[in-house]
């Protein structure tokens, strides 16, 4: 997700479109990305965090979280 | 003028501006040496230009994949030794992703791809790439990008300003909403530079708005002669 202090023009465009479609009451929209990785059980959380930090996200402008789900 | 200076121009899959960058290097009086993304070899060049385009299709983020290419490993190592490196547009994005320059380039405010001739004010005129400009000089150079909105933490911006590391600032309208109208920056040593506008497209009034961009390439040659 773009960091809170980073202006998110894409999210703003979505937010501006909602009232035009009749959806009221949405104050703010922020747009991010989700990656789904299929990994071996041997890949631990620390490795996933390194993957997120070094490639999937740019920590200068984006916050990230890792969530593990069973297939 | 150093007739023997050799300046490398990197080509990734999706690079667009390597031909114009090479032409600018030659116009400045140096030899343009093609560098291929998959080769971990800088062919002994004295300086490197990372040109614009859409390296690796801008997949993931602009410059994010290019950063891991074999040639960039060599570019990062060379920059550490003081080799002048210039990133233009997508090249600027690659240098930020590589950690050679601070901050990041985010989607333009307004979401529009902007393509126009843009006035810039030269601010840092001591870097390896900008000594040919007078402080405060205004130059006209094309911009063409969708993700040129320079962002960094306030502390980083303050450091860039405090150390005089803003190379160029947009004047007469900011095309992308960048922080403090920043168009380009340099590293602490003044050897690695990046900017969103395209000096390589402004080296000849026949093919660009001005020849204002040629000074960046001439500056690098001066720096190589002095070294």
CSV table of N, CA and C in Angstrom, one decimal, chain A residues 5-58:
chain,number,residue,atom,x,y,z
A,5,UNK,N,1.4,9.0,4.1
A,5,UNK,CA,1.8,10.4,3.8
A,5,UNK,C,2.0,10.6,2.3
A,6,UNK,N,2.0,9.5,1.5
A,6,UNK,CA,2.2,9.6,0.1
A,6,UNK,C,0.9,9.9,-0.6
A,7,UNK,N,0.8,10.9,-1.4
A,7,UNK,CA,-0.4,11.2,-2.1
A,7,UNK,C,-0.7,10.0,-3.1
A,8,UNK,N,-1.9,9.5,-3.1
A,8,UNK,CA,-2.2,8.4,-4.0
A,8,UNK,C,-3.2,8.8,-5.1
A,9,UNK,N,-2.7,9.3,-6.2
A,9,UNK,CA,-3.6,9.8,-7.2
A,9,UNK,C,-4.6,8.8,-7.8
A,10,UNK,N,-4.2,7.5,-7.8
A,10,UNK,CA,-5.1,6.5,-8.3
A,10,UNK,C,-6.3,6.3,-7.4
A,11,UNK,N,-6.0,6.3,-6.1
A,11,UNK,CA,-7.0,6.2,-5.1
A,11,UNK,C,-8.0,7.4,-5.1
A,12,UNK,N,-7.4,8.5,-5.3
A,12,UNK,CA,-8.2,9.8,-5.4
A,12,UNK,C,-9.2,9.7,-6.6
A,13,UNK,N,-8.7,9.2,-7.7
A,13,UNK,CA,-9.5,9.1,-8.9
A,13,UNK,C,-10.7,8.2,-8.6
A,14,UNK,N,-10.4,7.1,-7.9
A,14,UNK,CA,-11.5,6.1,-7.5
A,14,UNK,C,-12.5,6.8,-6.6
A,15,UNK,N,-11.9,7.5,-5.6
A,15,UNK,CA,-12.8,8.2,-4.6
A,15,UNK,C,-13.7,9.2,-5.3
A,16,UNK,N,-13.1,9.9,-6.3
A,16,UNK,CA,-13.9,10.9,-7.0
A,16,UNK,C,-15.0,10.3,-7.9
A,17,UNK,N,-14.8,9.0,-8.3
A,17,UNK,CA,-15.8,8.4,-9.2
A,17,UNK,C,-16.9,7.8,-8.4
A,18,UNK,N,-16.7,7.5,-7.2
A,18,UNK,CA,-17.8,6.8,-6.4
A,18,UNK,C,-19.1,7.7,-6.3
A,19,UNK,N,-19.0,9.0,-5.9
A,19,UNK,CA,-20.2,9.8,-5.8
A,19,UNK,C,-20.9,9.9,-7.1
A,20,UNK,N,-20.2,9.9,-8.2
A,20,UNK,CA,-20.8,10.0,-9.6
A,20,UNK,C,-21.7,8.7,-9.9
A,21,UNK,N,-21.3,7.6,-9.2
A,21,UNK,CA,-22.1,6.4,-9.4
A,21,UNK,C,-23.2,6.2,-8.3
A,22,UNK,N,-23.2,7.2,-7.4
A,22,UNK,CA,-24.3,7.2,-6.4
A,22,UNK,C,-23.9,6.6,-5.1
A,23,UNK,N,-22.6,6.2,-5.0
A,23,UNK,CA,-22.1,5.7,-3.7
A,23,UNK,C,-21.6,6.9,-2.8
A,24,UNK,N,-22.4,7.1,-1.7
A,24,UNK,CA,-22.0,8.2,-0.8
A,24,UNK,C,-21.3,7.7,0.4
A,25,UNK,N,-20.6,8.6,1.1
A,25,UNK,CA,-20.1,8.2,2.4
A,25,UNK,C,-18.7,7.6,2.4
A,26,UNK,N,-18.1,7.5,1.3
A,26,UNK,CA,-16.7,7.0,1.2
A,26,UNK,C,-15.7,8.2,1.3
A,27,UNK,N,-15.0,8.3,2.4
A,27,UNK,CA,-14.2,9.4,2.6
A,27,UNK,C,-12.9,9.4,1.8
A,28,UNK,N,-12.2,8.3,1.8
A,28,UNK,CA,-10.9,8.2,1.2
A,28,UNK,C,-10.7,6.8,0.6
A,29,UNK,N,-10.0,6.8,-0.5
A,29,UNK,CA,-9.7,5.5,-1.1
A,29,UNK,C,-8.2,5.5,-1.3
A,30,UNK,N,-7.5,4.4,-1.0
A,30,UNK,CA,-6.1,4.2,-1.3
A,30,UNK,C,-6.0,2.9,-2.0
A,31,UNK,N,-5.2,2.9,-3.1
A,31,UNK,CA,-5.1,1.7,-3.9
A,31,UNK,C,-3.7,1.1,-3.8
A,32,UNK,N,-3.7,-0.2,-3.6
A,32,UNK,CA,-2.4,-0.9,-3.5
A,32,UNK,C,-2.3,-2.1,-4.4
A,33,UNK,N,-1.4,-3.0,-4.0
A,33,UNK,CA,-1.2,-4.3,-4.8
A,33,UNK,C,-1.3,-5.5,-3.9
A,34,UNK,N,-1.7,-6.6,-4.4
A,34,UNK,CA,-1.6,-7.9,-3.7
A,34,UNK,C,-0.9,-8.9,-4.5
A,35,UNK,N,0.1,-9.6,-4.0
A,35,UNK,CA,0.8,-10.6,-4.7
A,35,UNK,C,0.5,-11.9,-4.0
A,36,UNK,N,0.2,-13.0,-4.8
A,36,UNK,CA,-0.1,-14.3,-4.2
A,36,UNK,C,1.1,-15.2,-4.6
A,37,UNK,N,1.8,-15.7,-3.6
A,37,UNK,CA,3.0,-16.5,-3.8
A,37,UNK,C,2.7,-17.9,-3.3
A,38,UNK,N,2.9,-18.9,-4.2
A,38,UNK,CA,2.8,-20.3,-3.7
A,38,UNK,C,4.2,-20.7,-3.3
A,39,UNK,N,4.4,-21.1,-2.0
A,39,UNK,CA,5.7,-21.4,-1.5
A,39,UNK,C,5.8,-22.7,-0.8
A,40,UNK,N,7.0,-23.3,-0.8
A,40,UNK,CA,7.2,-24.5,0.0
A,40,UNK,C,7.0,-24.2,1.5
A,41,UNK,N,6.7,-25.3,2.2
A,41,UNK,CA,6.6,-25.1,3.7
A,41,UNK,C,7.9,-24.6,4.3
A,42,UNK,N,9.0,-24.9,3.6
A,42,UNK,CA,10.3,-24.6,4.1
A,42,UNK,C,10.6,-23.1,4.1
A,43,UNK,N,9.8,-22.3,3.3
A,43,UNK,CA,10.0,-20.9,3.2
A,43,UNK,C,9.4,-20.2,4.5
A,44,UNK,N,10.3,-19.7,5.3
A,44,UNK,CA,9.8,-19.1,6.6
A,44,UNK,C,9.3,-17.7,6.4
A,45,UNK,N,8.7,-17.2,7.5
A,45,UNK,CA,8.2,-15.8,7.5
A,45,UNK,C,9.3,-14.8,7.3
A,46,UNK,N,10.5,-15.0,7.8
A,46,UNK,CA,11.5,-14.1,7.6
A,46,UNK,C,11.9,-14.0,6.2
A,47,UNK,N,11.9,-15.1,5.5
A,47,UNK,CA,12.2,-15.1,4.0
A,47,UNK,C,11.2,-14.3,3.3
A,48,UNK,N,9.9,-14.6,3.6
A,48,UNK,CA,8.8,-13.9,2.9
A,48,UNK,C,8.9,-12.4,3.2
A,49,UNK,N,9.3,-12.0,4.4
A,49,UNK,CA,9.5,-10.6,4.7
A,49,UNK,C,10.6,-10.0,3.8
A,50,UNK,N,11.6,-10.7,3.6
A,50,UNK,CA,12.7,-10.2,2.8
A,50,UNK,C,12.3,-10.1,1.4
A,51,UNK,N,11.5,-11.1,0.9
A,51,UNK,CA,11.0,-11.0,-0.5
A,51,UNK,C,10.2,-9.7,-0.7
A,52,UNK,N,9.3,-9.5,0.3
A,52,UNK,CA,8.4,-8.3,0.3
A,52,UNK,C,9.3,-7.0,0.2
A,53,UNK,N,10.3,-7.0,1.1
A,53,UNK,CA,11.0,-5.7,1.3
A,53,UNK,C,12.0,-5.4,0.2
A,54,UNK,N,12.6,-6.5,-0.4
A,54,UNK,CA,13.6,-6.3,-1.4
A,54,UNK,C,13.1,-6.2,-2.8
A,55,UNK,N,11.9,-6.8,-3.1
A,55,UNK,CA,11.5,-6.8,-4.5
A,55,UNK,C,10.0,-6.3,-4.6
A,56,UNK,N,9.1,-7.0,-3.9
A,56,UNK,CA,7.7,-6.7,-4.1
A,56,UNK,C,7.3,-5.3,-3.8
A,57,UNK,N,7.8,-4.7,-2.7
A,57,UNK,CA,7.5,-3.4,-2.3
A,57,UNK,C,8.7,-2.5,-2.4
A,58,UNK,N,8.4,-1.2,-2.6
A,58,UNK,CA,9.5,-0.2,-2.5
A,58,UNK,C,9.2,0.5,-1.1
